[in-house]
């Protein structure tokens, strides 16, 4: 029997590759059982270890999996806030679970196994269609990423009304970095010509939303938030940035950043483009991408 709807719910999902129909169905059911916020902890059933996926291809493979999950949840319902947490690489501990101790946890299937550090007091809140005991499994809170990673990774954007496209971008950045995330956020002076600018969130609100999300999906890493006042941001003042995560939209203009870095005597950054993946698996950005402009337009219509 499905659990009763909850304001906030946790879903423990052992993710197969490619995304299995049963995984997608479980996610949709969890969305239906949540009225406000669903946090999905994913653990990989398989490990990316093959030679062809040992560098950036493995990173691309992983972020596409996360994008698929966001695509499934967003196409099913956009009324529930969904956060995908890649538990293999996020460095969670029992203490990090304390904010969720009163939340119900929905398990995927009878053979779902919680990590051994999962707080014992949370076991009583396990809900599922299956009525039986669930074993625990030993698992490192953060395993070494099976792809090339970088000590300092940058990402930039406006991050207005944080949506699934932003979450994929930020999660991909967190997966690529080992020590520090440098996130540039457009300062208000750069947004004068934005459509419906009167419905833009303030810089402080956007900054806080980015910080809270990054802190949720990745522990034990430095997060540096920087206001962007020009097209370059911190990429031309911080020579330690080794990689830049970009969307397919901004990829063509990203080469100019490396040109400017070269002029300043800085090493080039590796460019890591993300994909936005539709439920069908076809790479069609329009199927998943939720525009901040569209969100502001919806707010304007309510006035």
PDB file of C-alpha atoms in Angstrom, residues 30-276:
ATOM      1  CA  UNK A  30       7.219   9.471  -4.454  1.00  0.00           C
ATOM      2  CA  UNK A  31       6.300  12.783  -6.103  1.00  0.00           C
ATOM      3  CA  UNK A  32       2.625  11.857  -5.755  1.00  0.00           C
ATOM      4  CA  UNK A  33       3.193  11.135  -2.055  1.00  0.00           C
ATOM      5  CA  UNK A  34       4.768  14.545  -1.411  1.00  0.00           C
ATOM      6  CA  UNK A  35       3.060  17.909  -1.164  1.00  0.00           C
ATOM      7  CA  UNK A  36       6.072  20.205  -0.757  1.00  0.00           C
ATOM      8  CA  UNK A  37       9.625  18.838  -0.875  1.00  0.00           C
ATOM      9  CA  UNK A  38      11.033  15.489  -2.011  1.00  0.00           C
ATOM     10  CA  UNK A  39      14.696  14.657  -1.404  1.00  0.00           C
ATOM     11  CA  UNK A  40      15.934  11.733  -3.490  1.00  0.00           C
ATOM     12  CA  UNK A  41      19.093  10.015  -2.256  1.00  0.00           C
ATOM     13  CA  UNK A  42      20.518   7.959  -5.102  1.00  0.00           C
ATOM     14  CA  UNK A  43      23.117   5.206  -4.852  1.00  0.00           C
ATOM     15  CA  UNK A  44      24.596   3.585  -7.923  1.00  0.00           C
ATOM     16  CA  UNK A  45      24.062  -0.113  -8.511  1.00  0.00           C
ATOM     17  CA  UNK A  46      27.011  -0.139 -10.885  1.00  0.00           C
ATOM     18  CA  UNK A  47      30.328   1.702 -10.838  1.00  0.00           C
ATOM     19  CA  UNK A  48      31.712   3.668 -13.758  1.00  0.00           C
ATOM     20  CA  UNK A  49      35.097   2.048 -14.226  1.00  0.00           C
ATOM     21  CA  UNK A  50      35.572   1.325 -17.924  1.00  0.00           C
ATOM     22  CA  UNK A  51      38.430   3.053 -19.715  1.00  0.00           C
ATOM     23  CA  UNK A  52      36.143   4.963 -22.067  1.00  0.00           C
ATOM     24  CA  UNK A  53      34.281   6.454 -19.069  1.00  0.00           C
ATOM     25  CA  UNK A  54      37.249   7.059 -16.802  1.00  0.00           C
ATOM     26  CA  UNK A  55      37.579  10.800 -17.460  1.00  0.00           C
ATOM     27  CA  UNK A  56      35.068  13.418 -18.560  1.00  0.00           C
ATOM     28  CA  UNK A  57      32.862  10.775 -20.240  1.00  0.00           C
ATOM     29  CA  UNK A  58      32.149   9.236 -16.841  1.00  0.00           C
ATOM     30  CA  UNK A  59      31.230  12.653 -15.445  1.00  0.00           C
ATOM     31  CA  UNK A  60      28.928  13.241 -18.420  1.00  0.00           C
ATOM     32  CA  UNK A  61      27.355   9.821 -17.890  1.00  0.00           C
ATOM     33  CA  UNK A  62      26.659  10.579 -14.231  1.00  0.00           C
ATOM     34  CA  UNK A  63      25.200  14.035 -14.759  1.00  0.00           C
ATOM     35  CA  UNK A  64      22.950  12.657 -17.503  1.00  0.00           C
ATOM     36  CA  UNK A  65      21.550  10.127 -15.018  1.00  0.00           C
ATOM     37  CA  UNK A  66      20.710  12.956 -12.634  1.00  0.00           C
ATOM     38  CA  UNK A  67      19.181  14.972 -15.481  1.00  0.00           C
ATOM     39  CA  UNK A  68      16.997  11.991 -16.384  1.00  0.00           C
ATOM     40  CA  UNK A  69      15.634  11.853 -12.847  1.00  0.00           C
ATOM     41  CA  UNK A  70      14.887  15.563 -12.859  1.00  0.00           C
ATOM     42  CA  UNK A  71      13.201  15.125 -16.243  1.00  0.00           C
ATOM     43  CA  UNK A  72      10.959  12.380 -14.890  1.00  0.00           C
ATOM     44  CA  UNK A  73       9.939  14.400 -11.825  1.00  0.00           C
ATOM     45  CA  UNK A  74       9.457  17.679 -13.722  1.00  0.00           C
ATOM     46  CA  UNK A  75       7.350  16.055 -16.447  1.00  0.00           C
ATOM     47  CA  UNK A  76       5.185  14.372 -13.799  1.00  0.00           C
ATOM     48  CA  UNK A  77       4.644  17.412 -11.579  1.00  0.00           C
ATOM     49  CA  UNK A  78       6.204  20.830 -11.075  1.00  0.00           C
ATOM     50  CA  UNK A  79       4.291  21.533  -7.861  1.00  0.00           C
ATOM     51  CA  UNK A  80       6.738  19.574  -5.701  1.00  0.00           C
ATOM     52  CA  UNK A  81      10.325  20.746  -5.130  1.00  0.00           C
ATOM     53  CA  UNK A  82      12.634  17.808  -5.918  1.00  0.00           C
ATOM     54  CA  UNK A  83      16.334  17.607  -5.000  1.00  0.00           C
ATOM     55  CA  UNK A  84      18.529  14.737  -6.253  1.00  0.00           C
ATOM     56  CA  UNK A  85      21.458  13.887  -3.944  1.00  0.00           C
ATOM     57  CA  UNK A  86      24.132  11.509  -5.374  1.00  0.00           C
ATOM     58  CA  UNK A  87      24.939   9.758  -2.119  1.00  0.00           C
ATOM     59  CA  UNK A  88      28.041   7.962  -3.435  1.00  0.00           C
ATOM     60  CA  UNK A  89      29.841  11.265  -3.886  1.00  0.00           C
ATOM     61  CA  UNK A  90      28.239  13.796  -1.525  1.00  0.00           C
ATOM     62  CA  UNK A  91      30.083  12.923   1.748  1.00  0.00           C
ATOM     63  CA  UNK A  92      26.989  12.670   3.946  1.00  0.00           C
ATOM     64  CA  UNK A  93      27.241  11.353   7.500  1.00  0.00           C
ATOM     65  CA  UNK A  94      24.730  10.476  10.209  1.00  0.00           C
ATOM     66  CA  UNK A  95      24.964  14.019  11.606  1.00  0.00           C
ATOM     67  CA  UNK A  96      24.026  15.435   8.206  1.00  0.00           C
ATOM     68  CA  UNK A  97      20.795  13.441   8.344  1.00  0.00           C
ATOM     69  CA  UNK A  98      19.595  15.088  11.567  1.00  0.00           C
ATOM     70  CA  UNK A  99      17.504  17.741   9.747  1.00  0.00           C
ATOM     71  CA  UNK A 100      15.542  14.870   8.190  1.00  0.00           C
ATOM     72  CA  UNK A 101      14.962  12.795  11.313  1.00  0.00           C
ATOM     73  CA  UNK A 102      11.228  13.505  11.354  1.00  0.00           C
ATOM     74  CA  UNK A 103      10.791  12.866   7.628  1.00  0.00           C
ATOM     75  CA  UNK A 104       9.380   9.604   6.335  1.00  0.00           C
ATOM     76  CA  UNK A 105      11.738   7.567   4.143  1.00  0.00           C
ATOM     77  CA  UNK A 106      10.288   5.749   1.160  1.00  0.00           C
ATOM     78  CA  UNK A 107      12.259   2.711   0.019  1.00  0.00           C
ATOM     79  CA  UNK A 108      12.366   1.595  -3.559  1.00  0.00           C
ATOM     80  CA  UNK A 109      11.847  -2.157  -3.151  1.00  0.00           C
ATOM     81  CA  UNK A 110      12.197  -5.051  -0.692  1.00  0.00           C
ATOM     82  CA  UNK A 111      15.906  -5.420  -1.469  1.00  0.00           C
ATOM     83  CA  UNK A 112      16.728  -1.743  -0.908  1.00  0.00           C
ATOM     84  CA  UNK A 113      19.592  -1.398   1.561  1.00  0.00           C
ATOM     85  CA  UNK A 114      20.273   1.648   3.697  1.00  0.00           C
ATOM     86  CA  UNK A 115      23.875   2.630   4.481  1.00  0.00           C
ATOM     87  CA  UNK A 116      25.124   1.450   7.859  1.00  0.00           C
ATOM     88  CA  UNK A 117      25.527   5.028   9.100  1.00  0.00           C
ATOM     89  CA  UNK A 118      21.823   5.811   8.515  1.00  0.00           C
ATOM     90  CA  UNK A 119      20.570   7.115  11.905  1.00  0.00           C
ATOM     91  CA  UNK A 120      18.837   4.365  13.849  1.00  0.00           C
ATOM     92  CA  UNK A 121      16.089   6.714  15.031  1.00  0.00           C
ATOM     93  CA  UNK A 122      15.066   7.196  11.381  1.00  0.00           C
ATOM     94  CA  UNK A 123      14.386   3.491  10.851  1.00  0.00           C
ATOM     95  CA  UNK A 124      10.967   3.826  12.475  1.00  0.00           C
ATOM     96  CA  UNK A 125       9.952   6.313   9.763  1.00  0.00           C
ATOM     97  CA  UNK A 126      10.535   3.921   6.861  1.00  0.00           C
ATOM     98  CA  UNK A 127       7.488   3.676   4.612  1.00  0.00           C
ATOM     99  CA  UNK A 128       6.948   1.404   1.649  1.00  0.00           C
ATOM    100  CA  UNK A 129       4.486  -0.706  -0.250  1.00  0.00           C
ATOM    101  CA  UNK A 130       6.475  -3.649   1.076  1.00  0.00           C
ATOM    102  CA  UNK A 131       6.003  -4.699   4.701  1.00  0.00           C
ATOM    103  CA  UNK A 132       9.228  -6.357   5.770  1.00  0.00           C
ATOM    104  CA  UNK A 133      12.596  -5.714   7.353  1.00  0.00           C
ATOM    105  CA  UNK A 134      15.236  -3.835   5.393  1.00  0.00           C
ATOM    106  CA  UNK A 135      18.918  -4.745   5.653  1.00  0.00           C
ATOM    107  CA  UNK A 136      21.715  -2.246   6.020  1.00  0.00           C
ATOM    108  CA  UNK A 137      24.742  -2.081   3.775  1.00  0.00           C
ATOM    109  CA  UNK A 138      28.160  -0.667   4.500  1.00  0.00           C
ATOM    110  CA  UNK A 139      28.948   2.216   2.192  1.00  0.00           C
ATOM    111  CA  UNK A 140      31.513   4.973   2.203  1.00  0.00           C
ATOM    112  CA  UNK A 141      29.964   8.403   2.580  1.00  0.00           C
ATOM    113  CA  UNK A 142      32.071   9.584  -0.338  1.00  0.00           C
ATOM    114  CA  UNK A 143      33.780   7.353  -2.854  1.00  0.00           C
ATOM    115  CA  UNK A 144      36.445   8.576  -5.217  1.00  0.00           C
ATOM    116  CA  UNK A 145      34.878   9.763  -8.448  1.00  0.00           C
ATOM    117  CA  UNK A 146      35.654   7.421 -11.351  1.00  0.00           C
ATOM    118  CA  UNK A 147      36.239  10.366 -13.671  1.00  0.00           C
ATOM    119  CA  UNK A 148      38.729  13.181 -13.861  1.00  0.00           C
ATOM    120  CA  UNK A 149      37.940  15.831 -11.277  1.00  0.00           C
ATOM    121  CA  UNK A 150      39.398  19.243 -10.504  1.00  0.00           C
ATOM    122  CA  UNK A 151      40.337  20.929  -7.235  1.00  0.00           C
ATOM    123  CA  UNK A 152      38.641  24.218  -8.100  1.00  0.00           C
ATOM    124  CA  UNK A 153      35.612  24.308 -10.415  1.00  0.00           C
ATOM    125  CA  UNK A 154      33.604  27.356 -11.456  1.00  0.00           C
ATOM    126  CA  UNK A 155      30.044  27.837 -12.648  1.00  0.00           C
ATOM    127  CA  UNK A 156      28.009  30.954 -13.309  1.00  0.00           C
ATOM    128  CA  UNK A 157      24.481  32.153 -13.896  1.00  0.00           C
ATOM    129  CA  UNK A 158      21.646  34.349 -12.727  1.00  0.00           C
ATOM    130  CA  UNK A 159      19.983  31.526 -10.719  1.00  0.00           C
ATOM    131  CA  UNK A 160      16.678  33.367 -10.550  1.00  0.00           C
ATOM    132  CA  UNK A 161      13.825  31.254  -9.103  1.00  0.00           C
ATOM    133  CA  UNK A 162      16.060  28.192  -8.773  1.00  0.00           C
ATOM    134  CA  UNK A 163      14.684  25.433 -11.013  1.00  0.00           C
ATOM    135  CA  UNK A 164      15.669  21.992 -12.275  1.00  0.00           C
ATOM    136  CA  UNK A 165      17.978  23.336 -14.974  1.00  0.00           C
ATOM    137  CA  UNK A 166      19.920  25.239 -12.304  1.00  0.00           C
ATOM    138  CA  UNK A 167      19.977  22.182 -10.044  1.00  0.00           C
ATOM    139  CA  UNK A 168      21.471  20.012 -12.794  1.00  0.00           C
ATOM    140  CA  UNK A 169      24.124  22.662 -13.491  1.00  0.00           C
ATOM    141  CA  UNK A 170      25.055  22.998  -9.810  1.00  0.00           C
ATOM    142  CA  UNK A 171      25.035  19.245  -9.190  1.00  0.00           C
ATOM    143  CA  UNK A 172      27.328  18.662 -12.174  1.00  0.00           C
ATOM    144  CA  UNK A 173      29.687  21.273 -10.717  1.00  0.00           C
ATOM    145  CA  UNK A 174      29.664  19.581  -7.319  1.00  0.00           C
ATOM    146  CA  UNK A 175      30.477  16.243  -8.960  1.00  0.00           C
ATOM    147  CA  UNK A 176      33.465  17.727 -10.806  1.00  0.00           C
ATOM    148  CA  UNK A 177      35.081  19.544  -7.832  1.00  0.00           C
ATOM    149  CA  UNK A 178      37.185  18.049  -5.040  1.00  0.00           C
ATOM    150  CA  UNK A 179      38.092  21.107  -2.935  1.00  0.00           C
ATOM    151  CA  UNK A 180      36.211  24.269  -3.928  1.00  0.00           C
ATOM    152  CA  UNK A 181      33.209  25.404  -5.935  1.00  0.00           C
ATOM    153  CA  UNK A 182      33.350  28.971  -7.234  1.00  0.00           C
ATOM    154  CA  UNK A 183      29.849  30.062  -8.208  1.00  0.00           C
ATOM    155  CA  UNK A 184      29.396  33.393  -9.959  1.00  0.00           C
ATOM    156  CA  UNK A 185      25.936  34.921  -9.577  1.00  0.00           C
ATOM    157  CA  UNK A 186      24.816  37.810 -11.772  1.00  0.00           C
ATOM    158  CA  UNK A 187      24.739  41.062  -9.831  1.00  0.00           C
ATOM    159  CA  UNK A 188      21.605  43.166 -10.115  1.00  0.00           C
ATOM    160  CA  UNK A 189      23.411  45.762 -12.266  1.00  0.00           C
ATOM    161  CA  UNK A 190      23.752  43.136 -15.015  1.00  0.00           C
ATOM    162  CA  UNK A 191      20.031  42.383 -15.059  1.00  0.00           C
ATOM    163  CA  UNK A 192      18.625  45.751 -16.044  1.00  0.00           C
ATOM    164  CA  UNK A 193      17.501  44.462 -19.444  1.00  0.00           C
ATOM    165  CA  UNK A 194      16.006  41.185 -18.229  1.00  0.00           C
ATOM    166  CA  UNK A 195      12.390  40.499 -19.145  1.00  0.00           C
ATOM    167  CA  UNK A 196       9.997  41.160 -16.263  1.00  0.00           C
ATOM    168  CA  UNK A 197      12.887  42.328 -14.125  1.00  0.00           C
ATOM    169  CA  UNK A 198      10.464  43.518 -11.456  1.00  0.00           C
ATOM    170  CA  UNK A 199       9.846  39.849 -10.641  1.00  0.00           C
ATOM    171  CA  UNK A 200      13.514  38.967 -10.377  1.00  0.00           C
ATOM    172  CA  UNK A 201      14.588  37.702  -6.987  1.00  0.00           C
ATOM    173  CA  UNK A 202      17.096  39.866  -5.143  1.00  0.00           C
ATOM    174  CA  UNK A 203      20.764  38.980  -5.299  1.00  0.00           C
ATOM    175  CA  UNK A 204      20.720  37.900  -1.647  1.00  0.00           C
ATOM    176  CA  UNK A 205      17.767  35.569  -2.211  1.00  0.00           C
ATOM    177  CA  UNK A 206      19.405  33.983  -5.249  1.00  0.00           C
ATOM    178  CA  UNK A 207      22.708  33.672  -3.388  1.00  0.00           C
ATOM    179  CA  UNK A 208      21.034  31.988  -0.413  1.00  0.00           C
ATOM    180  CA  UNK A 209      19.108  29.532  -2.601  1.00  0.00           C
ATOM    181  CA  UNK A 210      22.295  28.508  -4.413  1.00  0.00           C
ATOM    182  CA  UNK A 211      24.198  28.114  -1.148  1.00  0.00           C
ATOM    183  CA  UNK A 212      21.471  26.013   0.497  1.00  0.00           C
ATOM    184  CA  UNK A 213      21.224  23.730  -2.515  1.00  0.00           C
ATOM    185  CA  UNK A 214      24.979  23.220  -2.814  1.00  0.00           C
ATOM    186  CA  UNK A 215      25.241  22.525   0.909  1.00  0.00           C
ATOM    187  CA  UNK A 216      22.486  19.952   0.576  1.00  0.00           C
ATOM    188  CA  UNK A 217      23.998  17.986  -2.301  1.00  0.00           C
ATOM    189  CA  UNK A 218      27.661  18.165  -1.285  1.00  0.00           C
ATOM    190  CA  UNK A 219      29.369  18.189   2.107  1.00  0.00           C
ATOM    191  CA  UNK A 220      33.004  18.855   3.008  1.00  0.00           C
ATOM    192  CA  UNK A 221      33.741  21.290   0.213  1.00  0.00           C
ATOM    193  CA  UNK A 222      34.376  25.033   0.098  1.00  0.00           C
ATOM    194  CA  UNK A 223      31.605  27.012  -1.582  1.00  0.00           C
ATOM    195  CA  UNK A 224      32.564  30.502  -2.722  1.00  0.00           C
ATOM    196  CA  UNK A 225      29.772  32.708  -4.058  1.00  0.00           C
ATOM    197  CA  UNK A 226      30.877  35.704  -6.121  1.00  0.00           C
ATOM    198  CA  UNK A 227      28.755  38.497  -7.649  1.00  0.00           C
ATOM    199  CA  UNK A 228      29.319  38.775 -11.400  1.00  0.00           C
ATOM    200  CA  UNK A 229      29.575  42.331 -12.689  1.00  0.00           C
ATOM    201  CA  UNK A 230      30.917  41.576 -16.192  1.00  0.00           C
ATOM    202  CA  UNK A 231      30.997  38.728 -18.714  1.00  0.00           C
ATOM    203  CA  UNK A 232      34.132  37.186 -17.197  1.00  0.00           C
ATOM    204  CA  UNK A 233      33.422  37.049 -13.480  1.00  0.00           C
ATOM    205  CA  UNK A 234      36.019  35.300 -11.302  1.00  0.00           C
ATOM    206  CA  UNK A 235      37.399  33.253 -14.201  1.00  0.00           C
ATOM    207  CA  UNK A 236      39.901  35.992 -15.111  1.00  0.00           C
ATOM    208  CA  UNK A 237      40.924  36.868 -11.564  1.00  0.00           C
ATOM    209  CA  UNK A 238      41.359  33.368 -10.108  1.00  0.00           C
ATOM    210  CA  UNK A 239      44.121  31.423 -11.843  1.00  0.00           C
ATOM    211  CA  UNK A 240      43.472  28.312  -9.709  1.00  0.00           C
ATOM    212  CA  UNK A 241      40.132  27.560 -11.397  1.00  0.00           C
ATOM    213  CA  UNK A 242      40.779  24.386 -13.357  1.00  0.00           C
ATOM    214  CA  UNK A 243      37.405  23.763 -14.953  1.00  0.00           C
ATOM    215  CA  UNK A 244      34.228  25.617 -15.859  1.00  0.00           C
ATOM    216  CA  UNK A 245      30.825  23.903 -16.019  1.00  0.00           C
ATOM    217  CA  UNK A 246      28.650  25.388 -18.760  1.00  0.00           C
ATOM    218  CA  UNK A 247      25.314  24.733 -20.401  1.00  0.00           C
ATOM    219  CA  UNK A 248      25.046  23.924 -24.102  1.00  0.00           C
ATOM    220  CA  UNK A 249      23.686  27.455 -24.567  1.00  0.00           C
ATOM    221  CA  UNK A 250      26.731  29.187 -23.077  1.00  0.00           C
ATOM    222  CA  UNK A 251      29.367  26.781 -24.436  1.00  0.00           C
ATOM    223  CA  UNK A 252      30.028  28.726 -27.682  1.00  0.00           C
ATOM    224  CA  UNK A 253      30.911  31.906 -25.758  1.00  0.00           C
ATOM    225  CA  UNK A 254      33.026  30.155 -23.143  1.00  0.00           C
ATOM    226  CA  UNK A 255      36.109  29.985 -25.360  1.00  0.00           C
ATOM    227  CA  UNK A 256      36.404  33.767 -25.007  1.00  0.00           C
ATOM    228  CA  UNK A 257      37.046  33.282 -21.290  1.00  0.00           C
ATOM    229  CA  UNK A 258      40.068  31.103 -21.988  1.00  0.00           C
ATOM    230  CA  UNK A 259      41.311  33.567 -24.595  1.00  0.00           C
ATOM    231  CA  UNK A 260      41.230  36.301 -21.975  1.00  0.00           C
ATOM    232  CA  UNK A 261      42.930  34.050 -19.406  1.00  0.00           C
ATOM    233  CA  UNK A 262      45.716  33.343 -21.893  1.00  0.00           C
ATOM    234  CA  UNK A 263      46.168  37.085 -22.448  1.00  0.00           C
ATOM    235  CA  UNK A 264      46.564  37.458 -18.677  1.00  0.00           C
ATOM    236  CA  UNK A 265      49.075  34.614 -18.444  1.00  0.00           C
ATOM    237  CA  UNK A 266      46.635  32.158 -16.814  1.00  0.00           C
ATOM    238  CA  UNK A 267      46.265  28.477 -17.717  1.00  0.00           C
ATOM    239  CA  UNK A 268      43.142  27.552 -19.709  1.00  0.00           C
ATOM    240  CA  UNK A 269      40.137  26.036 -17.977  1.00  0.00           C
ATOM    241  CA  UNK A 270      38.658  22.701 -19.000  1.00  0.00           C
ATOM    242  CA  UNK A 271      35.141  23.310 -20.310  1.00  0.00           C
ATOM    243  CA  UNK A 272      32.579  20.800 -19.024  1.00  0.00           C
ATOM    244  CA  UNK A 273      29.257  21.116 -20.900  1.00  0.00           C
ATOM    245  CA  UNK A 274      26.159  19.581 -19.335  1.00  0.00           C
ATOM    246  CA  UNK A 275      23.243  17.943 -21.110  1.00  0.00           C
ATOM    247  CA  UNK A 276      19.567  18.416 -20.454  1.00  0.00           C
TER     248      UNK A 276
END
